[in-house]
Structure formats: C-alpha cells, structure tokens
PDB file of C-alpha atoms in Angstrom:
ATOM      1  CA  MET A 235       6.328 -68.007  36.687  1.00  0.00           C
ATOM      2  CA  SER A 236       2.884 -66.843  35.634  1.00  0.00           C
ATOM      3  CA  LEU A 237       2.022 -63.342  34.602  1.00  0.00           C
ATOM      4  CA  ASP A 238      -1.225 -61.645  35.569  1.00  0.00           C
ATOM      5  CA  THR A 239      -2.732 -60.642  32.271  1.00  0.00           C
ATOM      6  CA  THR A 240      -5.880 -59.173  33.773  1.00  0.00           C
ATOM      7  CA  SER A 241      -6.379 -55.484  33.093  1.00  0.00           C
ATOM      8  CA  PRO A 242      -8.605 -52.970  34.845  1.00  0.00           C
ATOM      9  CA  PRO A 243     -12.046 -52.628  33.323  1.00  0.00           C
ATOM     10  CA  THR A 244     -12.418 -49.923  30.734  1.00  0.00           C
ATOM     11  CA  PRO A 245     -14.446 -46.996  32.095  1.00  0.00           C
ATOM     12  CA  ARG A 246     -17.846 -46.759  30.486  1.00  0.00           C
ATOM     13  CA  SER A 247     -19.112 -43.527  28.981  1.00  0.00           C
ATOM     14  CA  THR A 248     -22.832 -44.309  28.915  1.00  0.00           C
ATOM     15  CA  PHE A 249     -25.511 -45.456  31.331  1.00  0.00           C
ATOM     16  CA  ASP A 250     -27.449 -48.646  30.864  1.00  0.00           C
ATOM     17  CA  SER A 251     -31.234 -48.732  31.271  1.00  0.00           C
ATOM     18  CA  ALA A 252     -31.109 -49.788  34.938  1.00  0.00           C
ATOM     19  CA  GLU A 253     -28.696 -46.998  35.793  1.00  0.00           C
ATOM     20  CA  LEU A 254     -30.823 -44.419  34.002  1.00  0.00           C
ATOM     21  CA  GLY A 255     -33.821 -45.602  35.985  1.00  0.00           C
ATOM     22  CA  ALA A 256     -31.874 -45.215  39.231  1.00  0.00           C
ATOM     23  CA  VAL A 257     -30.793 -41.701  38.227  1.00  0.00           C
ATOM     24  CA  ALA A 258     -34.404 -40.805  37.420  1.00  0.00           C
ATOM     25  CA  HIS A 259     -35.475 -41.909  40.901  1.00  0.00           C
ATOM     26  CA  LEU A 260     -32.571 -39.967  42.362  1.00  0.00           C
ATOM     27  CA  TYR A 261     -33.733 -36.845  40.533  1.00  0.00           C
ATOM     28  CA  ARG A 262     -37.284 -37.305  41.825  1.00  0.00           C
ATOM     29  CA  GLY A 263     -35.948 -37.583  45.367  1.00  0.00           C
ATOM     30  CA  GLU A 264     -33.902 -34.394  45.029  1.00  0.00           C
ATOM     31  CA  VAL A 265     -36.891 -32.516  43.598  1.00  0.00           C
ATOM     32  CA  TYR A 266     -38.974 -33.669  46.556  1.00  0.00           C
ATOM     33  CA  ARG A 267     -36.375 -32.517  49.065  1.00  0.00           C
ATOM     34  CA  SER A 268     -35.973 -29.137  47.365  1.00  0.00           C
ATOM     35  CA  THR A 269     -39.771 -28.711  47.382  1.00  0.00           C
ATOM     36  CA  ILE A 270     -39.968 -29.434  51.112  1.00  0.00           C
ATOM     37  CA  TRP A 271     -37.224 -26.942  51.921  1.00  0.00           C
ATOM     38  CA  ARG A 272     -38.758 -24.348  49.586  1.00  0.00           C
ATOM     39  CA  THR A 273     -41.944 -24.604  51.641  1.00  0.00           C
ATOM     40  CA  ARG A 274     -39.943 -24.023  54.814  1.00  0.00           C
ATOM     41  CA  LEU A 275     -38.527 -20.840  53.267  1.00  0.00           C
ATOM     42  CA  ASP A 276     -42.047 -19.582  52.622  1.00  0.00           C
ATOM     43  CA  GLN A 277     -42.955 -20.188  56.268  1.00  0.00           C
ATOM     44  CA  THR A 278     -40.304 -17.845  57.670  1.00  0.00           C
ATOM     45  CA  THR A 279     -41.166 -15.180  55.109  1.00  0.00           C
ATOM     46  CA  ASN A 280     -44.820 -15.431  56.134  1.00  0.00           C
ATOM     47  CA  TRP A 281     -43.834 -15.017  59.792  1.00  0.00           C
ATOM     48  CA  ALA A 282     -41.896 -11.860  58.943  1.00  0.00           C
ATOM     49  CA  VAL A 283     -44.801 -10.407  56.952  1.00  0.00           C
ATOM     50  CA  VAL A 284     -47.371 -11.193  59.660  1.00  0.00           C
ATOM     51  CA  THR A 285     -45.308  -9.719  62.504  1.00  0.00           C
ATOM     52  CA  THR A 286     -44.589  -6.599  60.471  1.00  0.00           C
ATOM     53  CA  GLY A 287     -48.301  -6.234  59.772  1.00  0.00           C
ATOM     54  CA  LEU A 288     -49.085  -6.541  63.473  1.00  0.00           C
ATOM     55  CA  ALA A 289     -46.502  -3.898  64.315  1.00  0.00           C
ATOM     56  CA  LEU A 290     -47.988  -1.571  61.714  1.00  0.00           C
ATOM     57  CA  SER A 291     -51.464  -2.075  63.168  1.00  0.00           C
ATOM     58  CA  LEU A 292     -50.271  -1.296  66.698  1.00  0.00           C
ATOM     59  CA  THR A 293     -48.208   1.719  65.675  1.00  0.00           C
ATOM     60  CA  PHE A 294     -50.901   3.338  63.537  1.00  0.00           C
ATOM     61  CA  SER A 295     -53.804   2.445  65.815  1.00  0.00           C
ATOM     62  CA  GLY A 296     -53.956   6.050  67.001  1.00  0.00           C
ATOM     63  CA  PRO A 297     -52.052   9.356  66.949  1.00  0.00           C
ATOM     64  CA  SER A 298     -50.655   8.736  70.427  1.00  0.00           C
ATOM     65  CA  ALA A 299     -49.555   5.125  69.744  1.00  0.00           C
ATOM     66  CA  SER A 300     -45.835   4.472  70.204  1.00  0.00           C
ATOM     67  CA  PRO A 301     -43.586   3.759  67.177  1.00  0.00           C
ATOM     68  CA  LEU A 302     -41.561   1.343  69.325  1.00  0.00           C
ATOM     69  CA  PRO A 303     -43.296  -1.796  67.915  1.00  0.00           C
ATOM     70  CA  LEU A 304     -41.952  -0.909  64.471  1.00  0.00           C
ATOM     71  CA  MET A 305     -38.411  -0.731  65.831  1.00  0.00           C
ATOM     72  CA  LEU A 306     -38.723  -4.029  67.662  1.00  0.00           C
ATOM     73  CA  VAL A 307     -40.239  -5.788  64.677  1.00  0.00           C
ATOM     74  CA  GLY A 308     -37.185  -4.806  62.645  1.00  0.00           C
ATOM     75  CA  LEU A 309     -35.044  -6.864  65.004  1.00  0.00           C
ATOM     76  CA  LEU A 310     -37.531  -9.733  64.835  1.00  0.00           C
ATOM     77  CA  VAL A 311     -37.451  -9.653  61.040  1.00  0.00           C
ATOM     78  CA  VAL A 312     -33.659 -10.025  61.211  1.00  0.00           C
ATOM     79  CA  VAL A 313     -34.121 -13.141  63.363  1.00  0.00           C
ATOM     80  CA  PHE A 314     -36.474 -14.593  60.734  1.00  0.00           C
ATOM     81  CA  LEU A 315     -33.954 -13.632  58.052  1.00  0.00           C
ATOM     82  CA  MET A 316     -31.209 -15.609  59.789  1.00  0.00           C
ATOM     83  CA  PHE A 317     -33.513 -18.621  60.130  1.00  0.00           C
ATOM     84  CA  GLU A 318     -34.387 -18.428  56.456  1.00  0.00           C
ATOM     85  CA  ALA A 319     -30.795 -17.936  55.333  1.00  0.00           C
ATOM     86  CA  ARG A 320     -29.792 -21.109  57.171  1.00  0.00           C
ATOM     87  CA  ARG A 321     -32.666 -23.005  55.563  1.00  0.00           C
ATOM     88  CA  TYR A 322     -31.764 -21.588  52.155  1.00  0.00           C
ATOM     89  CA  ARG A 323     -28.272 -23.083  52.397  1.00  0.00           C
ATOM     90  CA  TYR A 324     -29.856 -26.521  52.719  1.00  0.00           C
ATOM     91  CA  PHE A 325     -32.370 -25.798  49.942  1.00  0.00           C
ATOM     92  CA  ASN A 326     -29.565 -24.682  47.669  1.00  0.00           C
ATOM     93  CA  VAL A 327     -27.880 -28.093  47.987  1.00  0.00           C
ATOM     94  CA  TRP A 328     -30.909 -29.956  46.642  1.00  0.00           C
ATOM     95  CA  ARG A 329     -31.694 -27.280  44.061  1.00  0.00           C
ATOM     96  CA  ALA A 330     -28.152 -27.305  42.686  1.00  0.00           C
ATOM     97  CA  ARG A 331     -28.128 -31.070  42.296  1.00  0.00           C
ATOM     98  CA  CYS A 332     -31.443 -30.986  40.445  1.00  0.00           C
ATOM     99  CA  ARG A 333     -30.233 -28.219  38.174  1.00  0.00           C
ATOM    100  CA  LEU A 334     -27.025 -30.063  37.345  1.00  0.00           C
ATOM    101  CA  MET A 335     -28.943 -33.174  36.328  1.00  0.00           C
ATOM    102  CA  GLU A 336     -31.361 -31.076  34.263  1.00  0.00           C
ATOM    103  CA  THR A 337     -28.657 -29.248  32.306  1.00  0.00           C
ATOM    104  CA  ASP A 338     -26.132 -32.059  31.823  1.00  0.00           C
ATOM    105  CA  LEU A 339     -28.228 -35.222  31.832  1.00  0.00           C
ATOM    106  CA  PHE A 340     -31.854 -34.616  30.893  1.00  0.00           C
ATOM    107  CA  GLY A 341     -31.056 -31.732  28.535  1.00  0.00           C
ATOM    108  CA  PRO A 342     -28.779 -33.773  26.237  1.00  0.00           C
ATOM    109  CA  LEU A 343     -31.181 -36.710  26.540  1.00  0.00           C
ATOM    110  CA  LEU A 344     -34.108 -34.623  25.307  1.00  0.00           C
ATOM    111  CA  ARG A 345     -32.012 -33.240  22.444  1.00  0.00           C
ATOM    112  CA  GLY A 346     -31.424 -36.802  21.263  1.00  0.00           C
ATOM    113  CA  GLU A 347     -27.730 -36.674  22.056  1.00  0.00           C
ATOM    114  CA  GLY A 348     -27.892 -39.480  24.586  1.00  0.00           C
ATOM    115  CA  VAL A 349     -26.528 -39.458  28.099  1.00  0.00           C
ATOM    116  CA  HIS A 350     -22.766 -39.544  28.468  1.00  0.00           C
ATOM    117  CA  MET A 351     -20.581 -39.822  31.531  1.00  0.00           C
ATOM    118  CA  ASP A 352     -18.001 -37.293  30.416  1.00  0.00           C
ATOM    119  CA  GLY A 353     -16.152 -37.294  33.734  1.00  0.00           C
ATOM    120  CA  GLN A 354     -17.225 -33.729  34.498  1.00  0.00           C
ATOM    121  CA  TRP A 355     -20.830 -33.387  35.588  1.00  0.00           C
ATOM    122  CA  ASN A 356     -21.146 -36.968  36.838  1.00  0.00           C
ATOM    123  CA  THR A 357     -17.906 -36.779  38.815  1.00  0.00           C
ATOM    124  CA  LEU A 358     -18.937 -33.434  40.274  1.00  0.00           C
ATOM    125  CA  LEU A 359     -22.301 -34.838  41.322  1.00  0.00           C
ATOM    126  CA  ALA A 360     -20.763 -38.021  42.726  1.00  0.00           C
ATOM    127  CA  ASP A 361     -18.279 -36.024  44.816  1.00  0.00           C
ATOM    128  CA  ASP A 362     -21.129 -33.916  46.153  1.00  0.00           C
ATOM    129  CA  TYR A 363     -22.881 -37.061  47.367  1.00  0.00           C
ATOM    130  CA  ILE A 364     -19.732 -38.588  48.827  1.00  0.00           C
ATOM    131  CA  ARG A 365     -18.566 -35.384  50.515  1.00  0.00           C
ATOM    132  CA  PRO A 366     -21.704 -33.259  50.986  1.00  0.00           C
ATOM    133  CA  ARG A 367     -21.199 -29.608  51.809  1.00  0.00           C
ATOM    134  CA  PHE A 368     -22.923 -26.266  51.566  1.00  0.00           C
ATOM    135  CA  HIS A 369     -22.398 -24.595  48.207  1.00  0.00           C
ATOM    136  CA  ILE A 370     -22.760 -21.013  49.430  1.00  0.00           C
ATOM    137  CA  SER A 371     -21.666 -19.159  52.547  1.00  0.00           C
ATOM    138  CA  MET A 372     -24.036 -17.892  55.201  1.00  0.00           C
ATOM    139  CA  LEU A 373     -23.345 -14.293  54.154  1.00  0.00           C
ATOM    140  CA  THR A 374     -24.199 -15.046  50.530  1.00  0.00           C
ATOM    141  CA  SER A 375     -27.373 -16.795  51.659  1.00  0.00           C
ATOM    142  CA  VAL A 376     -28.380 -13.759  53.737  1.00  0.00           C
ATOM    143  CA  GLY A 377     -27.753 -11.501  50.749  1.00  0.00           C
ATOM    144  CA  ARG A 378     -29.911 -13.616  48.453  1.00  0.00           C
ATOM    145  CA  ARG A 379     -32.832 -13.721  50.864  1.00  0.00           C
ATOM    146  CA  LEU A 380     -32.541  -9.971  51.397  1.00  0.00           C
ATOM    147  CA  ARG A 381     -32.732  -9.300  47.677  1.00  0.00           C
ATOM    148  CA  LYS A 382     -35.586 -11.741  47.126  1.00  0.00           C
ATOM    149  CA  ASN A 383     -37.856 -10.914  50.077  1.00  0.00           C
ATOM    150  CA  TYR A 384     -36.554  -9.196  53.158  1.00  0.00           C
ATOM    151  CA  ALA A 385     -35.346  -5.970  51.563  1.00  0.00           C
ATOM    152  CA  TYR A 386     -38.980  -5.116  50.790  1.00  0.00           C
ATOM    153  CA  ILE A 387     -40.138  -5.987  54.307  1.00  0.00           C
ATOM    154  CA  LEU A 388     -37.396  -3.907  55.950  1.00  0.00           C
ATOM    155  CA  ALA A 389     -38.006  -1.035  53.528  1.00  0.00           C
ATOM    156  CA  VAL A 390     -41.688  -0.985  54.489  1.00  0.00           C
ATOM    157  CA  GLN A 391     -40.690  -1.009  58.161  1.00  0.00           C
ATOM    158  CA  ALA A 392     -38.345   1.960  57.653  1.00  0.00           C
ATOM    159  CA  VAL A 393     -40.855   4.013  55.667  1.00  0.00           C
ATOM    160  CA  ALA A 394     -43.612   3.262  58.164  1.00  0.00           C
ATOM    161  CA  TYR A 395     -41.432   4.338  61.087  1.00  0.00           C
ATOM    162  CA  PHE A 396     -40.487   7.579  59.357  1.00  0.00           C
ATOM    163  CA  GLY A 397     -44.127   8.222  58.487  1.00  0.00           C
ATOM    164  CA  LYS A 398     -45.265   7.596  62.053  1.00  0.00           C
ATOM    165  CA  ILE A 399     -42.748  10.063  63.482  1.00  0.00           C
ATOM    166  CA  ALA A 400     -43.478  12.626  60.780  1.00  0.00           C
ATOM    167  CA  ILE A 401     -47.293  12.741  60.966  1.00  0.00           C
ATOM    168  CA  HIS A 402     -48.386  11.709  64.474  1.00  0.00           C
ATOM    169  CA  PRO A 403     -49.799  13.298  66.504  1.00  0.00           C
ATOM    170  CA  VAL A 404     -49.405  16.277  64.141  1.00  0.00           C
ATOM    171  CA  PRO A 405     -47.114  16.783  61.140  1.00  0.00           C
ATOM    172  CA  VAL A 406     -43.590  17.909  62.063  1.00  0.00           C
ATOM    173  CA  HIS A 407     -42.251  21.183  60.681  1.00  0.00           C
ATOM    174  CA  ASN A 408     -38.580  20.993  61.633  1.00  0.00           C
ATOM    175  CA  TRP A 409     -35.770  18.530  62.304  1.00  0.00           C
ATOM    176  CA  THR A 410     -35.648  19.306  66.030  1.00  0.00           C
ATOM    177  CA  THR A 411     -39.246  18.219  66.545  1.00  0.00           C
ATOM    178  CA  PHE A 412     -38.590  15.041  64.568  1.00  0.00           C
ATOM    179  CA  LEU A 413     -35.624  14.136  66.792  1.00  0.00           C
ATOM    180  CA  ASP A 414     -37.642  14.861  69.926  1.00  0.00           C
ATOM    181  CA  ARG A 415     -40.323  12.421  68.801  1.00  0.00           C
ATOM    182  CA  ALA A 416     -37.747   9.788  67.913  1.00  0.00           C
ATOM    183  CA  ALA A 417     -36.331   9.743  71.453  1.00  0.00           C
ATOM    184  CA  ILE A 418     -36.972   6.572  73.462  1.00  0.00           C
ATOM    185  CA  GLY A 419     -36.965   7.194  77.195  1.00  0.00           C
ATOM    186  CA  PRO A 420     -33.485   8.415  78.156  1.00  0.00           C
ATOM    187  CA  ILE A 421     -32.053   7.664  74.672  1.00  0.00           C
ATOM    188  CA  PRO A 422     -31.778  10.894  72.624  1.00  0.00           C
ATOM    189  CA  GLY A 423     -33.552  10.987  69.292  1.00  0.00           C
ATOM    190  CA  ILE A 424     -30.344  11.590  67.352  1.00  0.00           C
ATOM    191  CA  LEU A 425     -28.911   8.298  68.624  1.00  0.00           C
ATOM    192  CA  VAL A 426     -32.100   6.456  67.702  1.00  0.00           C
ATOM    193  CA  VAL A 427     -32.023   7.884  64.185  1.00  0.00           C
ATOM    194  CA  LEU A 428     -28.323   7.083  63.747  1.00  0.00           C
ATOM    195  CA  ALA A 429     -28.942   3.525  64.952  1.00  0.00           C
ATOM    196  CA  GLY A 430     -31.726   3.172  62.385  1.00  0.00           C
ATOM    197  CA  VAL A 431     -29.496   4.500  59.607  1.00  0.00           C
ATOM    198  CA  ALA A 432     -26.738   2.068  60.609  1.00  0.00           C
ATOM    199  CA  PHE A 433     -29.215  -0.827  60.774  1.00  0.00           C
ATOM    200  CA  HIS A 434     -30.697  -0.236  57.339  1.00  0.00           C
ATOM    201  CA  GLY A 435     -27.362   0.760  55.835  1.00  0.00           C
ATOM    202  CA  THR A 436     -25.905  -2.575  56.953  1.00  0.00           C
ATOM    203  CA  TRP A 437     -28.496  -4.761  55.252  1.00  0.00           C
ATOM    204  CA  ILE A 438     -28.321  -2.660  52.093  1.00  0.00           C
ATOM    205  CA  ALA A 439     -24.532  -3.073  52.034  1.00  0.00           C
ATOM    206  CA  ILE A 440     -24.845  -6.842  52.533  1.00  0.00           C
ATOM    207  CA  ALA A 441     -27.434  -7.199  49.771  1.00  0.00           C
ATOM    208  CA  TRP A 442     -25.426  -5.101  47.319  1.00  0.00           C
ATOM    209  CA  GLY A 443     -22.026  -6.502  48.260  1.00  0.00           C
ATOM    210  CA  THR A 444     -23.084 -10.142  47.909  1.00  0.00           C
ATOM    211  CA  LEU A 445     -24.726  -9.359  44.569  1.00  0.00           C
ATOM    212  CA  LEU A 446     -21.481  -7.920  43.198  1.00  0.00           C
ATOM    213  CA  SER A 447     -19.532 -10.879  44.582  1.00  0.00           C
ATOM    214  CA  GLU A 448     -21.846 -13.398  42.893  1.00  0.00           C
ATOM    215  CA  ARG A 449     -21.671 -11.526  39.587  1.00  0.00           C
ATOM    216  CA  ARG A 450     -17.888 -11.550  39.761  1.00  0.00           C
ATOM    217  CA  ARG A 451     -17.808 -15.306  40.354  1.00  0.00           C
ATOM    218  CA  ARG A 452     -20.210 -15.924  37.469  1.00  0.00           C
ATOM    219  CA  SER A 453     -18.065 -13.821  35.141  1.00  0.00           C
ATOM    220  CA  GLU A 454     -15.222 -16.314  35.585  1.00  0.00           C
ATOM    221  CA  ARG A 455     -17.213 -18.582  33.240  1.00  0.00           C
ATOM    222  CA  LYS A 456     -16.305 -21.935  34.748  1.00  0.00           C
ATOM    223  CA  LEU A 457     -17.001 -24.901  32.511  1.00  0.00           C
ATOM    224  CA  ILE A 458     -19.220 -26.540  35.098  1.00  0.00           C
ATOM    225  CA  SER A 459     -20.066 -25.794  38.683  1.00  0.00           C
ATOM    226  CA  ILE A 460     -22.588 -26.688  41.327  1.00  0.00           C
ATOM    227  CA  GLY A 461     -24.382 -24.317  43.693  1.00  0.00           C
TER     228      GLY A 461
END
C-alpha cells in the first residue's frame, strides 16, 4: 500500500517579474477604460449645460417670452442626470480597481517595500474580476453627480425661473402678482410654485442624504475596500 506524499503547493507571497508585467498591463487597461468612461460623463454634462443655455436664451429673449422653456429644461436636465449616473456606476468600477492597485501595489513598490500578495487587496481585486458588480447604488451615483455638477445647473435653472417671473414684463410688487405670472394655462400659479419647490427640494434631499450616508460608511474605517 503506497501513500501519497504529495502536498499542495505553498502559496506564494510575492509576484515574479512576468506577473508584475502582466499586472502593469492590467493597470494600463483599467486606466484606459476609466478614461473612456470619464469622457462619456463629460458628454452628458455638456448636453445639460447647452440645453440650459438654450432655455435661458429663449426665456430672456424678450419681456413677453414665456418662462416655460426653463421649466421643461429642468426635466431634461434630470434625464441627462440619470444617463450620467448610470455611466458613473460603470466608471466607478474601473476607477476603483485602478485606485486599489495604486494604493496597495504601486505605492508599496515605490516606497521600496516590494509587492506582496497579503491575501487582502489581491483577493479583493481577484474576486472583483471573477464576480464583477457595481460598487455603488444608483441612488448614490445620482447623489454624487448632483454634488459634482448638476446641483449647480439646477440651481441656475431655479434662480433664472424666479428672476424671469419677478422682473418680466415689469417687476412684481406682491405675492399675488407673482403667482398669477407663474400660472400655466389652467394650472394655478400656486400649484406650479409648489411643484417647483418639491422638484428642487427632492434633488437637494438626495444630494445631502447620500453625502451623509457615504460619510457614515467611511467612518466605519474598514481595513480595505473597493468602490
């Protein structure tokens, strides 16, 4: 009766030169993908800025021009925001992988500490390749894009709408006149104003709420994370 004396190979804790070269190429590929998706984010932001500028031009083209384009462009900006939030979830995947390799592989390498497979960062990265997933929710993505770009665009839209109602064709002197100007066809002005308050209050709540949620998660001080 023979006994199998073979034992499983001992796990290695360092990369050889060929493996480091492969990881370097992997990093270059992830940087390229994150750059491409970052460009796509800029495209949707540009669309939102251009359409808002067109709405401003139409609305302030004359004292009798309707403020309706500013209201409609607010809805269009939300559509662009949703497009960009979806794209940001993809961008965040590539960005997070690059950042993990920078902090846990290239950082120690540049400090002269060598590159070690400690079973933490490399396992986390390997699992992300084997079972790819989004690292943030759609709501968190919307909140980030609001805080970075779209809050300013929507704020300009709100201020411009208020200014249009308040000064054209002549400056208003009381709340009743303001509500009369805000009316759209058979829709009373008070309902239009309340809808605007609800619209802008919602995106402010999302931006602020997701910010607090992200700060709370960061305060947990996990040893290592991705995304």
